[in-house]
XYZ file of C-alpha atoms in Angstrom:
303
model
C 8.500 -19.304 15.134
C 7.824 -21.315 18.659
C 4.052 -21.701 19.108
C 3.937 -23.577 22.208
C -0.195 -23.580 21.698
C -0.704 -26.545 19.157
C -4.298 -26.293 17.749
C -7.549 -28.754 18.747
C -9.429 -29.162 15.035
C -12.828 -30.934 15.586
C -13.424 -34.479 14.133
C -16.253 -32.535 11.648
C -14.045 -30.029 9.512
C -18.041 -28.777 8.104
C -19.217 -28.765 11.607
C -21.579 -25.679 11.657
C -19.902 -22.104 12.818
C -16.523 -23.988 12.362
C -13.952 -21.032 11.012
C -12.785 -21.075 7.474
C -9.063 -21.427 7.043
C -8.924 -19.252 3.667
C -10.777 -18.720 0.794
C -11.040 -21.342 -1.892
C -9.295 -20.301 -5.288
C -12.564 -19.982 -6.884
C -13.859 -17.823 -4.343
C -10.591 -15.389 -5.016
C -11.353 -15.766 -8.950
C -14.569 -15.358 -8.972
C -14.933 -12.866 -6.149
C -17.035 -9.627 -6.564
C -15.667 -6.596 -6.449
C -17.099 -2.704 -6.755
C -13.734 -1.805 -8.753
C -14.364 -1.112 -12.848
C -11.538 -4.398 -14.329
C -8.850 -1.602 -15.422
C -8.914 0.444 -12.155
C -4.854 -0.554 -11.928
C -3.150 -0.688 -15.588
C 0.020 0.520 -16.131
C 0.256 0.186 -12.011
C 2.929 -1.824 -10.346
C 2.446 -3.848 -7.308
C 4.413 -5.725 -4.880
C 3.125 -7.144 -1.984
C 5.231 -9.615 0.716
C 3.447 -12.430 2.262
C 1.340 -12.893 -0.717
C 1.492 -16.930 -1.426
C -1.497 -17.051 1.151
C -4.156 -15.063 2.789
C -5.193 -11.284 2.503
C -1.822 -11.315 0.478
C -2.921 -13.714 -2.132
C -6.096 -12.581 -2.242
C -4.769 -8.439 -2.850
C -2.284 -10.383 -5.751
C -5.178 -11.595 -7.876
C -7.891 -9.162 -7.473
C -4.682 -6.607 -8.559
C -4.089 -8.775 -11.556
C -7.687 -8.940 -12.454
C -7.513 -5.292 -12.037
C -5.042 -4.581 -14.709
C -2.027 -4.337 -12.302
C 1.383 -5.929 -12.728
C 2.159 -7.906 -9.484
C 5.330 -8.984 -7.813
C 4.852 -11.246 -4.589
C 7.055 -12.543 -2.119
C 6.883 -15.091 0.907
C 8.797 -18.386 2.517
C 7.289 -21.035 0.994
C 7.913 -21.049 -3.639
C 5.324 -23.641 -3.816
C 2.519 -21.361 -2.691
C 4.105 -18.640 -4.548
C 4.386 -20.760 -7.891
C 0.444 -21.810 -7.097
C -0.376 -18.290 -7.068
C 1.270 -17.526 -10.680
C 0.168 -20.117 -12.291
C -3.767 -19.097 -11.071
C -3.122 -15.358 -12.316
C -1.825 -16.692 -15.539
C -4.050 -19.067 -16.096
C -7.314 -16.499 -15.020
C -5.789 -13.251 -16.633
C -2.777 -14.489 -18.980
C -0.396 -12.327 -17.004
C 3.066 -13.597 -15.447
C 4.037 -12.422 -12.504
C 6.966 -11.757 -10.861
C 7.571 -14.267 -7.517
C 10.663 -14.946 -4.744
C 11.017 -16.656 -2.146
C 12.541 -13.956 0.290
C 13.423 -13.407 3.939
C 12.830 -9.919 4.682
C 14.655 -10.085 8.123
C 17.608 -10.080 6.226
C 18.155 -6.929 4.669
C 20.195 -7.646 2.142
C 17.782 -9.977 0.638
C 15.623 -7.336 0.738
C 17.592 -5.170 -1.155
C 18.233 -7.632 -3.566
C 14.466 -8.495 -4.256
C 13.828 -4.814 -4.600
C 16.539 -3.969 -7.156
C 14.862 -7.322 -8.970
C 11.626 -5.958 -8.958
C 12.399 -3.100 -10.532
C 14.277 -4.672 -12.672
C 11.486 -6.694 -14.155
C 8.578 -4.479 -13.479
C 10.653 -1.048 -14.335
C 9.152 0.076 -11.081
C 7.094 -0.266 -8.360
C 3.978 2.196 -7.694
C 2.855 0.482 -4.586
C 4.345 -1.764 -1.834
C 1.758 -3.770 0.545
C 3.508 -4.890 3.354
C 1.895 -7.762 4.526
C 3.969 -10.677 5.506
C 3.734 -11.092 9.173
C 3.416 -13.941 11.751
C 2.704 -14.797 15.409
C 1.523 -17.094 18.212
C -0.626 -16.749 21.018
C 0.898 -17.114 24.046
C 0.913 -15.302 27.643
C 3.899 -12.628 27.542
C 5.482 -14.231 30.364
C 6.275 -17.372 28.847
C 7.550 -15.839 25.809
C 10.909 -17.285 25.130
C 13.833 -14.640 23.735
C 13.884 -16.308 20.029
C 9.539 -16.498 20.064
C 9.597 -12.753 20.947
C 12.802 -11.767 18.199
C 11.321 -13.961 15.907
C 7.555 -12.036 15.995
C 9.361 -8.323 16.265
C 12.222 -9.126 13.425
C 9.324 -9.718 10.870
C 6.729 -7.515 11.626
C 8.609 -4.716 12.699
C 11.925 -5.244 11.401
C 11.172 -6.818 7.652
C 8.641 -4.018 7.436
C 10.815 -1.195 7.692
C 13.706 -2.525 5.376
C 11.337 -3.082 2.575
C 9.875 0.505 3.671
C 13.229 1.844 3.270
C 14.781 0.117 0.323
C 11.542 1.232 -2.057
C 11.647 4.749 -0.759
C 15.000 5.228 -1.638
C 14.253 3.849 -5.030
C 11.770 6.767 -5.420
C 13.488 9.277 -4.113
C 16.419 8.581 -6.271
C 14.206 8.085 -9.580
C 12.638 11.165 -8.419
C 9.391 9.212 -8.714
C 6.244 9.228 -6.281
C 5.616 6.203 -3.972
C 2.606 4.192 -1.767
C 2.952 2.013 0.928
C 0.429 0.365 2.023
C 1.461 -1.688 5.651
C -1.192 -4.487 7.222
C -0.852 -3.926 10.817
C -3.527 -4.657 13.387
C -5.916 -3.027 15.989
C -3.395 -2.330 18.980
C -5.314 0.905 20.490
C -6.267 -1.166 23.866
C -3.292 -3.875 23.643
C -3.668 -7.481 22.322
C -3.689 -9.767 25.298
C -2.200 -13.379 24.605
C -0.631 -11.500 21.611
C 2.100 -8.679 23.161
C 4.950 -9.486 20.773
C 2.727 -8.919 17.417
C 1.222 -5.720 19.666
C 4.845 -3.941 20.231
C 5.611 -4.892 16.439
C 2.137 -3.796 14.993
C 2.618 -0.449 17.347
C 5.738 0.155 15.953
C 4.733 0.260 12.643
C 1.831 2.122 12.769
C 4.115 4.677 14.308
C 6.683 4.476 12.077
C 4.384 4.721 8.643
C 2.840 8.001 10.665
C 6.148 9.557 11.476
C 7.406 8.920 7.367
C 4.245 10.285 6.043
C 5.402 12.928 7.477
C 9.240 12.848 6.309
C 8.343 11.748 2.790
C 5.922 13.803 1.966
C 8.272 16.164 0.592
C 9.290 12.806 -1.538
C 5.703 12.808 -2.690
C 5.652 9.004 -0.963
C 2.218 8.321 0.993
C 2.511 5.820 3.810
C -0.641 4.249 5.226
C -1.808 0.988 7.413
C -4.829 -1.030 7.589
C -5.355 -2.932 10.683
C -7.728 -6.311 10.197
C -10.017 -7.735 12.641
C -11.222 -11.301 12.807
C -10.181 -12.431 9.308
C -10.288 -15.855 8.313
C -7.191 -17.415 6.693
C -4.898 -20.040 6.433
C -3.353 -17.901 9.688
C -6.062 -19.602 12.015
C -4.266 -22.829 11.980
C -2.116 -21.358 14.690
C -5.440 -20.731 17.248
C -6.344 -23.178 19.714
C -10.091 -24.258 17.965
C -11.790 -23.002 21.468
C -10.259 -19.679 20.645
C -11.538 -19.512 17.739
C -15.043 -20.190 17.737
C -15.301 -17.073 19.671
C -13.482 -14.590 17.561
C -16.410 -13.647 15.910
C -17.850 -12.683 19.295
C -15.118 -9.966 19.987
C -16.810 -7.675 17.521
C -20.718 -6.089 17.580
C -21.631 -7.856 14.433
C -20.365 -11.095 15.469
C -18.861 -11.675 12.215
C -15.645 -12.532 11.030
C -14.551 -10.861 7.872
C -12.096 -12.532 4.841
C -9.245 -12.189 2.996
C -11.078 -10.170 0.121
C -12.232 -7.559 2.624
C -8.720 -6.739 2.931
C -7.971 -7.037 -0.216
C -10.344 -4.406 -1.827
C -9.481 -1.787 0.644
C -6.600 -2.243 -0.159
C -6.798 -1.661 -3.701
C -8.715 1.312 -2.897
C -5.328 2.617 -1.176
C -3.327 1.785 -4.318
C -5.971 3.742 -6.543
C -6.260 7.577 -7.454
C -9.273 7.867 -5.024
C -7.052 7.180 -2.082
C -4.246 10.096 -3.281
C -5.436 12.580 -0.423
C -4.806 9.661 2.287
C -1.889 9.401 4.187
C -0.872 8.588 7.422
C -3.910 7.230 8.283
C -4.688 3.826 10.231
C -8.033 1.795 9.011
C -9.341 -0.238 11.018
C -11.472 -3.291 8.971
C -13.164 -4.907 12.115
C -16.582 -4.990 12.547
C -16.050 -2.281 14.901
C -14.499 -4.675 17.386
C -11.961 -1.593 18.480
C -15.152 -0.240 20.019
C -16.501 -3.760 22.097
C -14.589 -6.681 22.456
C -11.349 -8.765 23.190
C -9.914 -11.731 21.121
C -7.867 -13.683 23.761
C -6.067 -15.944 20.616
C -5.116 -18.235 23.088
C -8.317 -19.214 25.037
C -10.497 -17.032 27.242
C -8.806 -17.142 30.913
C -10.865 -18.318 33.616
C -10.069 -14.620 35.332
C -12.120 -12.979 32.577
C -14.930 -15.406 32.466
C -18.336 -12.965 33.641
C -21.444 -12.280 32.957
C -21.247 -9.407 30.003
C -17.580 -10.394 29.320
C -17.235 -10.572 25.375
């Protein structure tokens, strides 16, 4: 994707208050969790986007869970890294591709070869996703296609594919979609804001139409979460993302993750069509601005 904004990084990477980048591999291992260890055997997970990030970290707490895992993304390496750290922690193999989910014929594809190795799939976490900051003005016509084709577009065709899988196995179905907090726009941000809008839309209007299907569709929409993701935030953006919110925090990859897992569990059977919003109640206070506070907005009480 264009991202005209290249990012400052200070000379001190462990300057104090800098932003983490992602969580280390011990920190996903060895991360707490309130979930009892088999909460998700015999369950079957796939999740897109999960070779970094909230999507690695969802993989392997799932697989420490008891779940079987599929995960997809662009880049094998991180994919093979994130096998080979399941294995090793929990002796289970899991199932990896690289795939392009714009292209929905790959998506079918990875589908049918999910279920062809897992027998199934119980829930699908859509959470592959990118975009840049950038005023909406200067967006160019492949920056914009580029954000709406995989957050909007590769979400619904791996939306679609798996629900037909359960409909025609007669079989219930989950969907869990990552979206974001859109309720009073995304400045610097529009293209991800139409996309994220569009899903949260879309998984509200097919909780609706698959209910019948006995297929629950729901979204989770992060705050400030720190991941690999940040690289692509100017560093004076950054340090005041944590500011946006009333606990002037920023949250991590294994927030997501659990509440996730709580979606994909039987306490979470009664939910559908719902958007949660894991912020730190910034919906209620502040604004991000990814790409850099404008001078405009610069006041006295601003956030």
């Amino acid at each position: 994707m264009d991202n005209p904004a290249k990012p400052h990084v200070r000379p001190d990477p462990n300057a104090p208050g800098r932003p983490v980048r992602g969580m280390s591999d011990e920190q996903l291992l060895g991360g707490e969790t309130i979930f009892r260890t088999d909460l998700l055997v015999g369950k079957r997970i796939l999740i897109t986007g999960g070779g970094s990030g909230m999507g690695k970290a969802t993989a392997i707490l799932a697989a420490r869970l008891g779940a079987r895992v599929a995960i997809c993304g662009r880049d094998p390496d991180k994919l093979a890294h994130v096998a080979t750290l399941i294995s090793d922690a929990t002796g289970q193999q899991i199932f990896t591709r690289s795939v392009n989910i714009r292209d929905p014929d790959a998506v079918e594809t990875f589908i049918g070869e999910v279920h062809d190795t897992l027998g199934g799939i119980d829930t699908l976490v859509n959470n592959a996703g990118g975009q840049f900051p950038q005023d909406a003005i200067d967006f160019s016509r492949k920056g914009w296609l580029a954000v709406i084709d995989t957050n909007l577009n590769g979400s619904w065709w791996m939306m679609q594919e798996a629900a037909k899988r359960w409909r025609d196995a007669g079989v219930p179905g989950n969907i869990v979609n990552i979206v974001a907090n859109v309720e009073r726009g995304m400045p610097q941000a529009a293209h991800t804001c139409a996309a994220r809008a569009g899903v949260i839309y879309l998984s509200k209007t097919l909780a609706t139409e698959w209910a019948p299907l006995k297929i629950r569709v729901n979204c989770i929409g992060p705050g400030v979460i720190e991941t690999e993701g940040f690289g692509v935030y100017p560093e004076e953006a950054l340090v005041r993302f944590h500011k946006a919110n009333p606990m002037k925090m920023r949250g991590d990859a294994w927030d997501i993750a659990q509440k996730i897992v709580y979606l994909a569990s039987p306490a979470a059977r009664f939910i559908n069509g719902e958007l949660s919003i894991v912020d730190g109640g910034q919906a209620q206070w502040g604004v991000i601005w990814p790409g850099g506070l404008p001078d405009y907005f610069k006041e006295d009480g601003a956030a």
